[in-house]
């Protein structure tokens, strides 16, 4: 009897241990499942790729409704071919500038007529003063500091870039004592503050629906760029980057003002509004 009871007790203990071991094994398998086949995962990833779902109608739609990115894609391929096949300009030669090539006739005229060069330089200086006056007017008179902040951002960055890489003065440079900055003083070539300042003023005019003034400034900016190339006062890249810089720093100034307004609103809610904020 006692032996049978002991045997039954032993069997129960063994079954209990087996049950515990099985549970532990199942629990371990749940924690550490078998890894899936990596190749099947890659196949699943590739099968769900977006480009596999493109159709001819999708391509036609992109080409007709998004022609500008398509044009830039063609430009990428074209200039890759140009870049990798052209002959590099040797260090002993002056830089090649396409703008100088297009304005050779104007350069010869200005070179042979210093008086005409001075007249155009004086008119360009008047245009720069117009830009400066308008940008300051928007802040001091109208209380809108965006254009002024844009100009401050732009000229600071221009100073950093111009000093960091000091380009050589272009061959055939035609200076003038009445050109801005007046007095034949030294200046940074990269990038053009003349062009960038005009763009900043023009963008502000557009925001205020002053379309006539904006188009006038754009036209004068084009004439200014042609004159600067004709006098060899700037390289083409200086003017191109100046154009982009005007847009970039205007956008940065706008973001700065938006962030400032959010801070002012937050401070006013908390009862810490300042009377000295420049942004109303």
GROMACS .gro file of C-alpha atoms in nm:
model
  280
    1UNK     CA    1   0.000   0.000   0.000
    2UNK     CA    2   0.269   0.243   0.103
    3UNK     CA    3   0.475   0.144  -0.201
    4UNK     CA    4   0.179   0.212  -0.430
    5UNK     CA    5   0.121   0.549  -0.270
    6UNK     CA    6   0.486   0.637  -0.304
    7UNK     CA    7   0.479   0.532  -0.669
    8UNK     CA    8   0.170   0.744  -0.736
    9UNK     CA    9   0.330   1.039  -0.561
   10UNK     CA   10   0.648   0.997  -0.765
   11UNK     CA   11   0.453   0.979  -1.091
   12UNK     CA   12   0.267   1.296  -1.000
   13UNK     CA   13   0.594   1.472  -0.924
   14UNK     CA   14   0.743   1.366  -1.259
   15UNK     CA   15   0.433   1.481  -1.446
   16UNK     CA   16   0.442   1.813  -1.263
   17UNK     CA   17   0.807   1.864  -1.356
   18UNK     CA   18   0.739   1.776  -1.719
   19UNK     CA   19   0.447   2.020  -1.727
   20UNK     CA   20   0.663   2.294  -1.577
   21UNK     CA   21   0.945   2.225  -1.824
   22UNK     CA   22   0.702   2.233  -2.116
   23UNK     CA   23   0.556   2.565  -2.003
   24UNK     CA   24   0.904   2.715  -1.966
   25UNK     CA   25   0.999   2.595  -2.313
   26UNK     CA   26   0.683   2.742  -2.468
   27UNK     CA   27   0.738   3.069  -2.281
   28UNK     CA   28   1.098   3.082  -2.405
   29UNK     CA   29   0.985   3.022  -2.762
   30UNK     CA   30   0.737   3.306  -2.732
   31UNK     CA   31   1.011   3.541  -2.613
   32UNK     CA   32   1.257   3.433  -2.881
   33UNK     CA   33   1.057   3.341  -3.191
   34UNK     CA   34   1.237   3.187  -3.482
   35UNK     CA   35   1.374   3.456  -3.716
   36UNK     CA   36   1.198   3.490  -4.047
   37UNK     CA   37   1.376   3.420  -4.367
   38UNK     CA   38   1.564   3.740  -4.461
   39UNK     CA   39   1.535   3.670  -4.832
   40UNK     CA   40   1.157   3.648  -4.810
   41UNK     CA   41   1.153   3.981  -4.624
   42UNK     CA   42   1.358   4.144  -4.899
   43UNK     CA   43   1.130   3.998  -5.164
   44UNK     CA   44   0.830   4.135  -4.978
   45UNK     CA   45   0.997   4.477  -4.958
   46UNK     CA   46   1.080   4.486  -5.328
   47UNK     CA   47   0.737   4.361  -5.428
   48UNK     CA   48   0.579   4.658  -5.246
   49UNK     CA   49   0.817   4.914  -5.404
   50UNK     CA   50   0.638   5.218  -5.541
   51UNK     CA   51   0.797   5.219  -5.887
   52UNK     CA   52   0.663   4.869  -5.961
   53UNK     CA   53   0.312   5.013  -5.952
   54UNK     CA   54   0.384   5.287  -6.206
   55UNK     CA   55   0.197   5.272  -6.534
   56UNK     CA   56   0.235   5.448  -6.868
   57UNK     CA   57  -0.048   5.683  -6.774
   58UNK     CA   58   0.140   5.775  -6.455
   59UNK     CA   59   0.449   5.863  -6.658
   60UNK     CA   60   0.244   6.074  -6.898
   61UNK     CA   61   0.075   6.250  -6.607
   62UNK     CA   62   0.410   6.337  -6.448
   63UNK     CA   63   0.551   6.463  -6.778
   64UNK     CA   64   0.249   6.685  -6.846
   65UNK     CA   65   0.162   6.810  -6.497
   66UNK     CA   66   0.509   6.814  -6.338
   67UNK     CA   67   0.719   6.926  -6.632
   68UNK     CA   68   0.952   7.142  -6.424
   69UNK     CA   69   1.104   6.855  -6.220
   70UNK     CA   70   1.131   6.662  -6.547
   71UNK     CA   71   1.316   6.955  -6.700
   72UNK     CA   72   1.553   6.965  -6.402
   73UNK     CA   73   1.610   6.590  -6.439
   74UNK     CA   74   1.714   6.645  -6.801
   75UNK     CA   75   1.935   6.931  -6.683
   76UNK     CA   76   2.101   6.700  -6.432
   77UNK     CA   77   2.188   6.448  -6.703
   78UNK     CA   78   2.303   6.719  -6.944
   79UNK     CA   79   2.534   6.894  -6.700
   80UNK     CA   80   2.671   6.564  -6.573
   81UNK     CA   81   2.783   6.496  -6.929
   82UNK     CA   82   2.925   6.848  -6.960
   83UNK     CA   83   3.104   6.836  -6.625
   84UNK     CA   84   3.272   6.501  -6.683
   85UNK     CA   85   3.393   6.581  -7.036
   86UNK     CA   86   3.505   6.946  -7.033
   87UNK     CA   87   3.867   7.057  -7.008
   88UNK     CA   88   3.949   7.213  -6.672
   89UNK     CA   89   4.073   7.573  -6.671
   90UNK     CA   90   4.444   7.564  -6.579
   91UNK     CA   91   4.558   7.753  -6.271
   92UNK     CA   92   4.767   7.987  -6.486
   93UNK     CA   93   4.463   8.109  -6.683
   94UNK     CA   94   4.185   8.348  -6.580
   95UNK     CA   95   3.846   8.193  -6.495
   96UNK     CA   96   3.611   8.125  -6.783
   97UNK     CA   97   3.294   8.331  -6.743
   98UNK     CA   98   3.005   8.296  -6.985
   99UNK     CA   99   2.865   8.634  -6.880
  100UNK     CA  100   3.190   8.800  -6.986
  101UNK     CA  101   3.162   8.632  -7.325
  102UNK     CA  102   2.811   8.767  -7.381
  103UNK     CA  103   2.906   9.122  -7.275
  104UNK     CA  104   3.231   9.159  -7.469
  105UNK     CA  105   3.082   9.427  -7.695
  106UNK     CA  106   2.955   9.628  -7.398
  107UNK     CA  107   3.293   9.597  -7.229
  108UNK     CA  108   3.469   9.737  -7.536
  109UNK     CA  109   3.226  10.031  -7.550
  110UNK     CA  110   3.269  10.116  -7.182
  111UNK     CA  111   3.645  10.072  -7.205
  112UNK     CA  112   3.663  10.320  -7.491
  113UNK     CA  113   3.427  10.567  -7.320
  114UNK     CA  114   3.519  10.632  -6.955
  115UNK     CA  115   3.258  10.908  -6.935
  116UNK     CA  116   2.977  10.668  -7.026
  117UNK     CA  117   3.114  10.423  -6.772
  118UNK     CA  118   3.098  10.692  -6.502
  119UNK     CA  119   2.741  10.787  -6.596
  120UNK     CA  120   2.622  10.426  -6.574
  121UNK     CA  121   2.811  10.380  -6.247
  122UNK     CA  122   2.642  10.689  -6.101
  123UNK     CA  123   2.299  10.564  -6.209
  124UNK     CA  124   2.374  10.227  -6.052
  125UNK     CA  125   2.470  10.401  -5.728
  126UNK     CA  126   2.136  10.584  -5.733
  127UNK     CA  127   1.962  10.248  -5.770
  128UNK     CA  128   2.152  10.107  -5.472
  129UNK     CA  129   2.046  10.409  -5.266
  130UNK     CA  130   1.687  10.345  -5.376
  131UNK     CA  131   1.711   9.988  -5.248
  132UNK     CA  132   1.859  10.100  -4.918
  133UNK     CA  133   1.603  10.377  -4.871
  134UNK     CA  134   1.310  10.147  -4.937
  135UNK     CA  135   1.437   9.873  -4.704
  136UNK     CA  136   1.491  10.121  -4.421
  137UNK     CA  137   1.157  10.291  -4.494
  138UNK     CA  138   0.967   9.965  -4.445
  139UNK     CA  139   1.103   9.941  -4.091
  140UNK     CA  140   1.137  10.298  -3.964
  141UNK     CA  141   0.819  10.437  -4.123
  142UNK     CA  142   0.590  10.139  -4.185
  143UNK     CA  143   0.705   9.933  -3.888
  144UNK     CA  144   0.772   9.618  -4.092
  145UNK     CA  145   1.125   9.493  -4.015
  146UNK     CA  146   1.134   9.186  -4.242
  147UNK     CA  147   1.321   9.348  -4.532
  148UNK     CA  148   1.571   9.510  -4.296
  149UNK     CA  149   1.635   9.184  -4.114
  150UNK     CA  150   1.677   9.011  -4.451
  151UNK     CA  151   1.939   9.265  -4.554
  152UNK     CA  152   2.124   9.227  -4.224
  153UNK     CA  153   2.130   8.849  -4.261
  154UNK     CA  154   2.238   8.876  -4.623
  155UNK     CA  155   2.523   9.125  -4.582
  156UNK     CA  156   2.662   8.940  -4.281
  157UNK     CA  157   2.669   8.613  -4.474
  158UNK     CA  158   2.814   8.794  -4.775
  159UNK     CA  159   3.096   8.928  -4.560
  160UNK     CA  160   3.175   8.580  -4.427
  161UNK     CA  161   3.174   8.424  -4.775
  162UNK     CA  162   3.360   8.712  -4.937
  163UNK     CA  163   3.638   8.709  -4.682
  164UNK     CA  164   3.663   8.329  -4.667
  165UNK     CA  165   3.727   8.299  -5.042
  166UNK     CA  166   3.871   8.619  -5.187
  167UNK     CA  167   3.837   8.589  -5.562
  168UNK     CA  168   4.083   8.768  -5.790
  169UNK     CA  169   3.966   9.086  -5.958
  170UNK     CA  170   3.848   8.999  -6.311
  171UNK     CA  171   4.078   9.095  -6.595
  172UNK     CA  172   3.964   9.412  -6.767
  173UNK     CA  173   3.785   9.550  -6.460
  174UNK     CA  174   3.654   9.902  -6.528
  175UNK     CA  175   3.629  10.088  -6.201
  176UNK     CA  176   3.467  10.425  -6.136
  177UNK     CA  177   3.494  10.674  -5.853
  178UNK     CA  178   3.116  10.719  -5.846
  179UNK     CA  179   3.032  10.347  -5.837
  180UNK     CA  180   2.897  10.202  -5.514
  181UNK     CA  181   3.085  10.178  -5.283
  182UNK     CA  182   3.193  10.527  -5.388
  183UNK     CA  183   3.563  10.602  -5.407
  184UNK     CA  184   3.718  10.297  -5.576
  185UNK     CA  185   3.748  10.116  -5.243
  186UNK     CA  186   3.799   9.741  -5.214
  187UNK     CA  187   3.497   9.512  -5.211
  188UNK     CA  188   3.398   9.147  -5.191
  189UNK     CA  189   3.317   8.981  -5.521
  190UNK     CA  190   3.120   8.685  -5.388
  191UNK     CA  191   2.835   8.737  -5.380
  192UNK     CA  192   2.666   9.045  -5.527
  193UNK     CA  193   2.502   9.260  -5.261
  194UNK     CA  194   2.367   9.483  -5.539
  195UNK     CA  195   2.154   9.201  -5.679
  196UNK     CA  196   2.055   9.048  -5.345
  197UNK     CA  197   1.944   9.382  -5.201
  198UNK     CA  198   1.729   9.452  -5.504
  199UNK     CA  199   1.563   9.109  -5.475
  200UNK     CA  200   1.488   9.167  -5.105
  201UNK     CA  201   1.324   9.501  -5.181
  202UNK     CA  202   1.128   9.356  -5.475
  203UNK     CA  203   0.993   9.067  -5.267
  204UNK     CA  204   0.872   9.308  -5.001
  205UNK     CA  205   0.700   9.519  -5.267
  206UNK     CA  206   0.518   9.211  -5.391
  207UNK     CA  207   0.399   9.127  -5.040
  208UNK     CA  208   0.250   9.476  -5.021
  209UNK     CA  209   0.098   9.450  -5.373
  210UNK     CA  210   0.325   9.725  -5.503
  211UNK     CA  211   0.353   9.551  -5.834
  212UNK     CA  212   0.462   9.851  -6.037
  213UNK     CA  213   0.755   9.921  -5.807
  214UNK     CA  214   0.845   9.553  -5.794
  215UNK     CA  215   0.860   9.515  -6.172
  216UNK     CA  216   1.059   9.839  -6.196
  217UNK     CA  217   1.314   9.710  -5.946
  218UNK     CA  218   1.336   9.378  -6.131
  219UNK     CA  219   1.404   9.555  -6.461
  220UNK     CA  220   1.665   9.780  -6.303
  221UNK     CA  221   1.821   9.475  -6.141
  222UNK     CA  222   1.860   9.307  -6.480
  223UNK     CA  223   2.020   9.622  -6.626
  224UNK     CA  224   2.244   9.642  -6.320
  225UNK     CA  225   2.357   9.282  -6.370
  226UNK     CA  226   2.438   9.346  -6.736
  227UNK     CA  227   2.640   9.654  -6.643
  228UNK     CA  228   2.831   9.468  -6.371
  229UNK     CA  229   2.924   9.198  -6.622
  230UNK     CA  230   3.017   9.457  -6.883
  231UNK     CA  231   3.248   9.639  -6.644
  232UNK     CA  232   3.382   9.307  -6.509
  233UNK     CA  233   3.269   9.420  -6.165
  234UNK     CA  234   3.135   9.075  -6.079
  235UNK     CA  235   3.159   8.723  -6.207
  236UNK     CA  236   2.839   8.561  -6.330
  237UNK     CA  237   2.832   8.328  -6.031
  238UNK     CA  238   2.836   8.632  -5.799
  239UNK     CA  239   2.518   8.760  -5.959
  240UNK     CA  240   2.346   8.421  -5.970
  241UNK     CA  241   2.414   8.351  -5.603
  242UNK     CA  242   2.311   8.706  -5.517
  243UNK     CA  243   1.974   8.638  -5.678
  244UNK     CA  244   1.927   8.320  -5.476
  245UNK     CA  245   2.055   8.484  -5.158
  246UNK     CA  246   1.784   8.748  -5.179
  247UNK     CA  247   1.514   8.480  -5.177
  248UNK     CA  248   1.682   8.268  -4.910
  249UNK     CA  249   1.742   8.547  -4.659
  250UNK     CA  250   1.396   8.692  -4.713
  251UNK     CA  251   1.255   8.350  -4.626
  252UNK     CA  252   1.480   8.319  -4.320
  253UNK     CA  253   1.375   8.663  -4.200
  254UNK     CA  254   1.011   8.564  -4.239
  255UNK     CA  255   1.067   8.250  -4.032
  256UNK     CA  256   1.251   8.453  -3.769
  257UNK     CA  257   0.957   8.694  -3.740
  258UNK     CA  258   0.706   8.410  -3.717
  259UNK     CA  259   0.903   8.253  -3.433
  260UNK     CA  260   0.926   8.593  -3.264
  261UNK     CA  261   0.550   8.642  -3.286
  262UNK     CA  262   0.492   8.301  -3.130
  263UNK     CA  263   0.724   8.389  -2.842
  264UNK     CA  264   0.549   8.723  -2.794
  265UNK     CA  265   0.209   8.553  -2.790
  266UNK     CA  266   0.334   8.298  -2.539
  267UNK     CA  267   0.479   8.569  -2.316
  268UNK     CA  268   0.157   8.770  -2.330
  269UNK     CA  269  -0.041   8.465  -2.218
  270UNK     CA  270   0.199   8.418  -1.928
  271UNK     CA  271   0.181   8.787  -1.842
  272UNK     CA  272   0.539   8.865  -1.949
  273UNK     CA  273   0.475   9.071  -2.263
  274UNK     CA  274   0.745   9.325  -2.345
  275UNK     CA  275   0.674   9.676  -2.468
  276UNK     CA  276   1.005   9.683  -2.656
  277UNK     CA  277   0.938   9.408  -2.910
  278UNK     CA  278   1.002   9.522  -3.267
  279UNK     CA  279   0.746   9.277  -3.400
  280UNK     CA  280   0.390   9.388  -3.336
   0.00000   0.00000   0.00000
